[in-house]
Short mmCIF file of C-alpha atoms in Angstrom, two decimals:
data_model
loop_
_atom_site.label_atom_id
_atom_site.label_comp_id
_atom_site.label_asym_id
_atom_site.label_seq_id
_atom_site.Cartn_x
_atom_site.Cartn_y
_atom_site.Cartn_z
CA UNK A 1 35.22 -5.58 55.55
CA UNK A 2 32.98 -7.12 52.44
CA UNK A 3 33.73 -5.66 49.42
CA UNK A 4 30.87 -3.75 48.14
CA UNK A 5 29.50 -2.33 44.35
CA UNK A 6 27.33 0.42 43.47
CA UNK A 7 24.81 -0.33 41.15
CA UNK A 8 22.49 2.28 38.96
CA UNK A 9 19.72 1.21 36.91
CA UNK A 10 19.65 2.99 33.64
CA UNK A 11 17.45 1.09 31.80
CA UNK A 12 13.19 0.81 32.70
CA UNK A 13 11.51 -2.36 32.68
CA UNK A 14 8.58 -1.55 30.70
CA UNK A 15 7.91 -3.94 27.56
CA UNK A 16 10.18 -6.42 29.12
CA UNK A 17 9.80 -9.80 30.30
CA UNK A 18 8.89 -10.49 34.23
CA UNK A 19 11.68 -12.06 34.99
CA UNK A 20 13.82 -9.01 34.27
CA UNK A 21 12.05 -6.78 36.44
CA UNK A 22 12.12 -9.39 39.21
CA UNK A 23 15.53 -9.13 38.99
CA UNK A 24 15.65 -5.81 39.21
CA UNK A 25 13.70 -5.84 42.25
CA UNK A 26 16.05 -8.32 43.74
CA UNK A 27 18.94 -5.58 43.56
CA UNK A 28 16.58 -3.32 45.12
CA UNK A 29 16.29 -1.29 41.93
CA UNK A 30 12.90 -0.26 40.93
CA UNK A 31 12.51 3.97 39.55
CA UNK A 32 15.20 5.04 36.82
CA UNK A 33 18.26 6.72 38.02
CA UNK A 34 18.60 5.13 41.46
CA UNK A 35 21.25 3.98 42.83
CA UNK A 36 22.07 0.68 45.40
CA UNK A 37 25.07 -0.35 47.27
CA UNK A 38 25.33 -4.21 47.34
CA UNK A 39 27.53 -6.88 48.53
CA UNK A 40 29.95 -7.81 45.57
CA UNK A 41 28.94 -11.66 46.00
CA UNK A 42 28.41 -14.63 43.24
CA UNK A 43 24.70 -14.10 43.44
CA UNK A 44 24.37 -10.07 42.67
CA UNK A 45 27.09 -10.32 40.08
CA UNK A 46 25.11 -13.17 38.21
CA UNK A 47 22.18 -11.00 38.27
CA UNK A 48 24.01 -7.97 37.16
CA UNK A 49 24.58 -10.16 34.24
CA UNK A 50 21.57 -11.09 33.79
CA UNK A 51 20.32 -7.46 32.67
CA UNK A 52 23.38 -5.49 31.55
CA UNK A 53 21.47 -3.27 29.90
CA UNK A 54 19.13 -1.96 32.57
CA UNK A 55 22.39 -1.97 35.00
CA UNK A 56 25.12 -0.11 35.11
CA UNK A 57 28.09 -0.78 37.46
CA UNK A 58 29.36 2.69 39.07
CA UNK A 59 31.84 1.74 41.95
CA UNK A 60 33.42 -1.09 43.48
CA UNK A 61 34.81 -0.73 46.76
CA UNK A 62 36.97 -2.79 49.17
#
């Protein structure tokens, strides 16, 4: 079994640039307060770290 983490956006993308709210829509993030559960892979960590502060890591499983 993949090894999974729960992602929560906590920050909106209003005022910022495009790029950030693309990669928000990559995660599958797009309204305040929701939550995803994603495979914990090279790509979705990078863009985790990409917008720390519109992400918040809440679980990591496996």
């Amino acid at each position: 079994m993949a090894k999974t983490i729960v992602v929560k956006q906590i920050g909106s993308p209003i005022r910022r640039p495009a790029k950030q709210r693309q990669t928000l829509i990559g995660l599958g993030l797009n309204k305040m307060h929701k939550t995803r559960e994603l495979e914990d892979t090279p790509a979705v960590r990078g863009m985790i770290a990409k917008i720390p502060h519109m992400v918040e890591i809440i679980e990591e499983k496996g």
